[in-house]
Short mmCIF file of C-alpha atoms and ligand atoms in Angstrom, two decimals:
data_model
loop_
_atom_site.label_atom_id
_atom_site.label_comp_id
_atom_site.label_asym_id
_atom_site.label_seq_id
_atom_site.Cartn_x
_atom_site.Cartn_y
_atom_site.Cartn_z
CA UNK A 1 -2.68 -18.31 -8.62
CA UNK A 2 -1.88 -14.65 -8.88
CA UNK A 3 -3.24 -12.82 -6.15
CA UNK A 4 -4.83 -9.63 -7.68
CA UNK A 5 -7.57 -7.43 -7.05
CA UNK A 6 -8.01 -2.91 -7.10
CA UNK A 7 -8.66 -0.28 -4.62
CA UNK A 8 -12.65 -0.50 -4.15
CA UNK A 9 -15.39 2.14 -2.64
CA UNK A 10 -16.13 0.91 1.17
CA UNK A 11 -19.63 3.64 0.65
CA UNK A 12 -21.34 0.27 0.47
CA UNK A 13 -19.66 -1.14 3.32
CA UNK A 14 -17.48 -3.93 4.30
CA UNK A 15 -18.79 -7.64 2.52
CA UNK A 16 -20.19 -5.44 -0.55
CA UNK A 17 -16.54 -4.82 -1.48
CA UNK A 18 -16.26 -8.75 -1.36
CA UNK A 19 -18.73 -9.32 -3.04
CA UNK A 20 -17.68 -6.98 -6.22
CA UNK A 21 -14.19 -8.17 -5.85
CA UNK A 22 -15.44 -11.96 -6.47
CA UNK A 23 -17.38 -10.06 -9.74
CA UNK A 24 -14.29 -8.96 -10.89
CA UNK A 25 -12.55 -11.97 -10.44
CA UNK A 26 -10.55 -10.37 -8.03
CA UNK A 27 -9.33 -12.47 -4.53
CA UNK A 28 -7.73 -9.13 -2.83
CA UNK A 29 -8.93 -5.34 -2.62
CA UNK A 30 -7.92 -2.64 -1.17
CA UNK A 31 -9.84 0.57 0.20
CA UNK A 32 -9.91 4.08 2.29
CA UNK A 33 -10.42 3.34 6.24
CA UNK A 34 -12.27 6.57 5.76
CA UNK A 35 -12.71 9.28 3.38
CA UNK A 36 -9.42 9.86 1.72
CA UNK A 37 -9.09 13.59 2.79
CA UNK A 38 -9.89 12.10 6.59
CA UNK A 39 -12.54 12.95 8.77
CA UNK A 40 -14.61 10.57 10.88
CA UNK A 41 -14.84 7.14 10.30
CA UNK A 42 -18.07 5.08 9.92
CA UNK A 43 -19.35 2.63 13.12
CA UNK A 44 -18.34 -1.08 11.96
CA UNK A 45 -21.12 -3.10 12.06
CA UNK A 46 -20.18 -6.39 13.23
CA UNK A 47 -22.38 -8.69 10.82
CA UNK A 48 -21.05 -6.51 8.26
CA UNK A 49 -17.51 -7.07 8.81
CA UNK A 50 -18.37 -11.24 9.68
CA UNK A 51 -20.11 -11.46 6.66
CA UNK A 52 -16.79 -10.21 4.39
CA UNK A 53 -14.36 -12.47 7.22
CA UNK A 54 -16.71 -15.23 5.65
CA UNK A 55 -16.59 -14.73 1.82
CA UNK A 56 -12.73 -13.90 2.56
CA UNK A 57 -12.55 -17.20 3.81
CA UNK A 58 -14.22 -19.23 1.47
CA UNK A 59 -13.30 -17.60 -1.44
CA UNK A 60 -9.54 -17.95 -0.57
CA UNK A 61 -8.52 -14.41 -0.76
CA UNK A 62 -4.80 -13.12 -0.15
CA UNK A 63 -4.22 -10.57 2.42
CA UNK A 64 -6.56 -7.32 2.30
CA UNK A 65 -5.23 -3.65 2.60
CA UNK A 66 -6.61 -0.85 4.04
CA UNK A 67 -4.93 2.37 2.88
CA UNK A 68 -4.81 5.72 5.54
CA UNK A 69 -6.20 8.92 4.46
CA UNK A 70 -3.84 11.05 2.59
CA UNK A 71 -4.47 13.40 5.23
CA UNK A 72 -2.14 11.50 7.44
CA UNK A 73 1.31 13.29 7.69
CA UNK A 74 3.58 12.00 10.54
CA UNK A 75 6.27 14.06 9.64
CA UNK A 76 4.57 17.58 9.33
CA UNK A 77 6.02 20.98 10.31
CA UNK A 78 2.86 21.49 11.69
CA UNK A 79 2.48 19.85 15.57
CA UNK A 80 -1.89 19.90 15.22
CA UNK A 81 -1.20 18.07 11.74
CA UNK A 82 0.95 15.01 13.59
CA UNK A 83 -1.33 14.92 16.16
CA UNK A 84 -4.67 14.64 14.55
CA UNK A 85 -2.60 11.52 12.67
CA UNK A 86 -1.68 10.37 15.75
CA UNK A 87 -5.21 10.27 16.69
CA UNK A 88 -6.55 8.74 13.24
CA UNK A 89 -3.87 6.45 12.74
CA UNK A 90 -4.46 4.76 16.50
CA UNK A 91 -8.36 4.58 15.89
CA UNK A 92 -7.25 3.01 12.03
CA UNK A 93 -5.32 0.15 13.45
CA UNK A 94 -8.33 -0.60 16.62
CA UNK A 95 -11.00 -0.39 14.24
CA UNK A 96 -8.88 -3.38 11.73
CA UNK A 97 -8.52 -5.38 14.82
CA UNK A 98 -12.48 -5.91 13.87
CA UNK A 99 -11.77 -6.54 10.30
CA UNK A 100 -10.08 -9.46 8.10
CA UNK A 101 -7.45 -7.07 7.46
CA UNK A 102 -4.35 -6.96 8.67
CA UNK A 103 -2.32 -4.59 6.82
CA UNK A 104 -2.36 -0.81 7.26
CA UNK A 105 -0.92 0.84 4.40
CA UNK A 106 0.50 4.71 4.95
CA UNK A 107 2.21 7.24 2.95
CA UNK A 108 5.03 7.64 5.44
CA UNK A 109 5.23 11.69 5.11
CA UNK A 110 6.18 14.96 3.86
CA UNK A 111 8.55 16.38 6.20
CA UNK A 112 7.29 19.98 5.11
CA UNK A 113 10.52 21.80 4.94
CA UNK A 114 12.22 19.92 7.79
CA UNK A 115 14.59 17.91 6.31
CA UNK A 116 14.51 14.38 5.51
CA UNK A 117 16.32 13.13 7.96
CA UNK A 118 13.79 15.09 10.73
CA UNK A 119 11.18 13.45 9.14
CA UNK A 120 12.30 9.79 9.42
CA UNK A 121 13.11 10.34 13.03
CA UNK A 122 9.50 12.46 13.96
CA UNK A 123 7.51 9.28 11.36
CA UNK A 124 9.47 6.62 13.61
CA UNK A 125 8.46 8.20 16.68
CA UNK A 126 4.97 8.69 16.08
CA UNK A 127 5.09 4.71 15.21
CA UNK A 128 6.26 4.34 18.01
CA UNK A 129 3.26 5.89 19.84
CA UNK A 130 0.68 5.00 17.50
CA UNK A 131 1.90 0.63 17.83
CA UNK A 132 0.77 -1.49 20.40
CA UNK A 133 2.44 -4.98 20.80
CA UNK A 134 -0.91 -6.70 21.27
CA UNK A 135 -2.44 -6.18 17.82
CA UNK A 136 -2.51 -7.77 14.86
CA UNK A 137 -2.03 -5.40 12.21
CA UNK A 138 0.49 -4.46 10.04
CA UNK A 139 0.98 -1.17 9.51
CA UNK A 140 3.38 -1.18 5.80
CA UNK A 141 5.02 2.27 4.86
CA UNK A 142 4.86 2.65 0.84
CA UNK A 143 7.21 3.84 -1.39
CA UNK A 144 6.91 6.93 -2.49
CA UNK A 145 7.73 8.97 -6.00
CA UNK A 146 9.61 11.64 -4.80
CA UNK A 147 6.85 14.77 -5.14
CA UNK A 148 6.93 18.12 -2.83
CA UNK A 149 8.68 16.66 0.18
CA UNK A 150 7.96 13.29 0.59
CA UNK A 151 9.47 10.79 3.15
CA UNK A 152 10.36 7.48 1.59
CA UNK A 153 11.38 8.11 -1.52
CA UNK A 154 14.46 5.67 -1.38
CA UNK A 155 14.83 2.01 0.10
CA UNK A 156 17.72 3.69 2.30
CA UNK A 157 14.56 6.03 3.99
CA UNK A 158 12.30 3.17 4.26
CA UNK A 159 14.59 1.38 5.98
CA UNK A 160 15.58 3.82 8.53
CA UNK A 161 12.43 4.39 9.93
CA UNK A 162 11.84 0.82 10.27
CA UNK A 163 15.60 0.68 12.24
CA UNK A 164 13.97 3.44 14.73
CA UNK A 165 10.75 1.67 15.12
CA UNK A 166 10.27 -0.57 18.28
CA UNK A 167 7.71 -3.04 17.26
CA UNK A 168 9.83 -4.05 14.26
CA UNK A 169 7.83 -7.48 13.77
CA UNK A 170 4.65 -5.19 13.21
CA UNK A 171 6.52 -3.10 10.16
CA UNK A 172 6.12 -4.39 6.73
CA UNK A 173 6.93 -2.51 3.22
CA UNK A 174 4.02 -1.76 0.09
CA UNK A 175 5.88 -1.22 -3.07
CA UNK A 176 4.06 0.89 -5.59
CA UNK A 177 5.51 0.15 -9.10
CA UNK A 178 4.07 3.81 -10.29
CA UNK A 179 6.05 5.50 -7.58
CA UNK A 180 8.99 3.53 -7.46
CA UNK A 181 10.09 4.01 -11.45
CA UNK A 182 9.45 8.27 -10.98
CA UNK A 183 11.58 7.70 -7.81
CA UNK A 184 14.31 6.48 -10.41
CA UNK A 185 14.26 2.39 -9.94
CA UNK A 186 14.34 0.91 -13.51
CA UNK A 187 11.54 -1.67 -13.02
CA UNK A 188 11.30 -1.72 -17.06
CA UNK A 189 15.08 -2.11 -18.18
CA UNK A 190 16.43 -3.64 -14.82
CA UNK A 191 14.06 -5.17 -12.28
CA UNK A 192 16.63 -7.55 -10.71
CA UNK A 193 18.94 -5.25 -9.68
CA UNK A 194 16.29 -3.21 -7.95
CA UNK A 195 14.75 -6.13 -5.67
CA UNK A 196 18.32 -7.19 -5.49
CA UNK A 197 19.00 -3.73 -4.06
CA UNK A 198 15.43 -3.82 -2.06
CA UNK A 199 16.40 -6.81 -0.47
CA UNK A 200 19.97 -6.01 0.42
CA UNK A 201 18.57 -2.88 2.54
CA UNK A 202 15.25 -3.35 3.62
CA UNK A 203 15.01 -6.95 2.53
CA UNK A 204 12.29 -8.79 0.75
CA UNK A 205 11.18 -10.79 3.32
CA UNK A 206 9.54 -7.17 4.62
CA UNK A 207 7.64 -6.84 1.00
CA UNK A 208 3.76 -7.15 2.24
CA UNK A 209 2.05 -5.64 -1.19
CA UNK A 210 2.61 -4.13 -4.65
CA UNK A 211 0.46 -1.00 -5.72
CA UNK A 212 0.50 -1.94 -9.86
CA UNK A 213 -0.06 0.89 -11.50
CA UNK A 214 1.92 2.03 -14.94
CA UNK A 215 3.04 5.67 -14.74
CA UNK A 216 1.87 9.10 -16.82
CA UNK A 217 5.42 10.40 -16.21
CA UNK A 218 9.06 9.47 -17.89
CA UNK A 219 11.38 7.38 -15.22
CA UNK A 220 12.89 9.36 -12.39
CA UNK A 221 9.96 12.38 -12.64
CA UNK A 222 9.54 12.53 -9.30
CA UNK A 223 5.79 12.74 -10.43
CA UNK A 224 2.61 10.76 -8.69
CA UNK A 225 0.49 10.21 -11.98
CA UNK A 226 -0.78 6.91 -12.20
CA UNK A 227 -1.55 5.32 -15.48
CA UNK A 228 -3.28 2.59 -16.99
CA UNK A 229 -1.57 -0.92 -17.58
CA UNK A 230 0.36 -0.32 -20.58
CA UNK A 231 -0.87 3.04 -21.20
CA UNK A 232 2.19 4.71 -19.40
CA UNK A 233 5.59 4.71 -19.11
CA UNK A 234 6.36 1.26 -17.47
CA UNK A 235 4.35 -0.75 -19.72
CA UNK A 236 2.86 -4.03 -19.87
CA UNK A 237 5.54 -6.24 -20.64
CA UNK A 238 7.51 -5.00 -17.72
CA UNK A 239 4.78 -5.04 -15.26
CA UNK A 240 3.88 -8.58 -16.39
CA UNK A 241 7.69 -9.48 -15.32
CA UNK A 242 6.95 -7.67 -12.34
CA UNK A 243 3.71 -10.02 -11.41
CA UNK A 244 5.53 -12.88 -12.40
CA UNK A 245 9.17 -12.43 -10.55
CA UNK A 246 9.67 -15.25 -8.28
CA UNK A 247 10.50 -13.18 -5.70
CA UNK A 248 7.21 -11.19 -6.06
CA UNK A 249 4.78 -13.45 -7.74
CA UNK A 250 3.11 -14.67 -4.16
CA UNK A 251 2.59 -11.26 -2.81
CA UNK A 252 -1.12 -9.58 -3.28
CA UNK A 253 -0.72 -7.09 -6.17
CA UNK A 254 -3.64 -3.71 -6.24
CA UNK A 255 -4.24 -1.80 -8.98
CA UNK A 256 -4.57 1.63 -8.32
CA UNK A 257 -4.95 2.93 -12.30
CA UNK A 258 -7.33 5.30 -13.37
CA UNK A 259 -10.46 3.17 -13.90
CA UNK A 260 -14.25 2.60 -13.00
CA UNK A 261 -15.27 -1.12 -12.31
CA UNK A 262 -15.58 -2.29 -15.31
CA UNK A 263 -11.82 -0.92 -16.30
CA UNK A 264 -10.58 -2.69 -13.38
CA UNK A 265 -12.08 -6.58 -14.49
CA UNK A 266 -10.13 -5.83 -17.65
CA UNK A 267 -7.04 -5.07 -16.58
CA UNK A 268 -7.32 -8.10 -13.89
CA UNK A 269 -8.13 -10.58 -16.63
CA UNK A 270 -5.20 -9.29 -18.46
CA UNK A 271 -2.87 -10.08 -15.74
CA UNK A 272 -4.49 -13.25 -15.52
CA UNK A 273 -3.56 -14.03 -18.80
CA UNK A 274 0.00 -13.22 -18.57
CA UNK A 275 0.23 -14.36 -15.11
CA UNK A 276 2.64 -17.98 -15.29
CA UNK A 277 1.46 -20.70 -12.37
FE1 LIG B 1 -0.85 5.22 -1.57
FE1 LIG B 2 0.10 3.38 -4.19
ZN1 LIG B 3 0.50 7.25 -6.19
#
């Protein structure tokens, strides 16, 4: 069964996002730990979070992400901007310890002027603060398109953050199909040779989730504009062969297109359709 579901609102808390996934026939979601620009995070209430451990349960769902604030930037020129994502990242992964979630998705950084490679090593060594060997989360750095000065644009950054990070077993990868083709990986004409390549330096077996998003932008933009399945650049075709890739096709895939609700249970029965068991 593909394993398929969109970024949902948490303003209705925890088992109400279960709930709408199952009305979307969705069996994954992801959402915001908190609001997306940061700021405090909400008290989880524990029959709250029970109540979604039990629909996730029944219902069979594939692994949930939670997805940092875009606030977060471990890599900033600025020392009070690392440390306040010190702070929010740590509280991020206690507070999943209470959830049925066990993957943290970040943006790994903009290095703000400082050089790539000064951002990989000041990302790695805030992981290696923020991680704890005891817990059970995941925290999985994302791919990113290439915009302003972002850390972990290529598989060759991704990787070495994860080679300077201590807790390696607690590192996983999110690869957002959007970000990936601006970053200049032809998904559409050559989607082998780019897992091929993913899995020669970071290697699959660290592949935790795919963002599937088509893009507003032409390949290698270096843009962030997310589009609508088939409505972009990427296309349908190609991100059907991207759901259905045996070396992908068992990983939980989230939409994170331009939609309301309703836009979303399209675009997931659509997949469905083109989805092959
Ligand atoms: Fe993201
Ligand atoms: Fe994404
Ligand atoms: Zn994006």
């Amino acid at each position: 069964m593909l394993n398929i579901g969109c970024h949902l609102s948490l303003s209705k808390g925890y088992a109400a996002m279960g709930d709408t996934a199952v009305n979307i026939a969705a069996n994954t979601f992801q959402f915001f730990t908190r609001n997306p620009r940061g700021g405090s995070a909400r008290e989880i209430d524990p029959q709250d979070a029970a109540a979604l451990a039990k629909l996730t349960n029944e219902k069979h769902f594939a692994p949930l992400l939670a997805h940092a604030p875009y606030t977060l930037n471990l890599c900033s020129a600025d020392t009070n901007t690392r440390m306040f994502g010190f702070t929010l990242m740590a509280d991020d992964l206690c507070r999943l310890e209470q959830l049925p979630c066990k993957l943290y998705n970040i943006h790994p950084g903009s290095h703000t002027g400082q050089g790539v490679e000064a951002g990989i090593s000041q990302i790695a060594e805030a992981l290696n603060k923020i991680i704890r060997p005891d817990q059970t989360v995941m925290v999985l750095l994302e791919t990113m398109s290439g915009k302003g000065s972002e850390v972990g644009v290529t598989f060759e950054e991704i990787k070495a953050i994860i080679d300077e990070v201590e807790w390696q077993e607690k590192m996983g990868v999110c690869l957002d199909t959007c970000h990936v083709y601006s970053a200049g990986y032809d998904i559409v004409n050559d989607l082998d040779g780019v897992l091929t390549k993913f899995d020669k330096i970071v290697g699959l077996k660290r592949l935790k989730a795919i963002h599937l998003n088509d893009s507003m932008t032409p390949f290698d933009s270096r843009k962030d504009r997310h589009a609508l399945l088939g409505k972009g650049s990427i296309g349908l075709e190609a991100l059907a062969r991207v759901v259905n890739h045996p070396g992908l096709k068992h990983l939980p895939f989230l939409l994170e297109t331009p939609n309301e609700l309703d836009g979303y249970a399209k675009e997931i029965g659509t997949l469905r359709a083109l989805y092959k068991e």
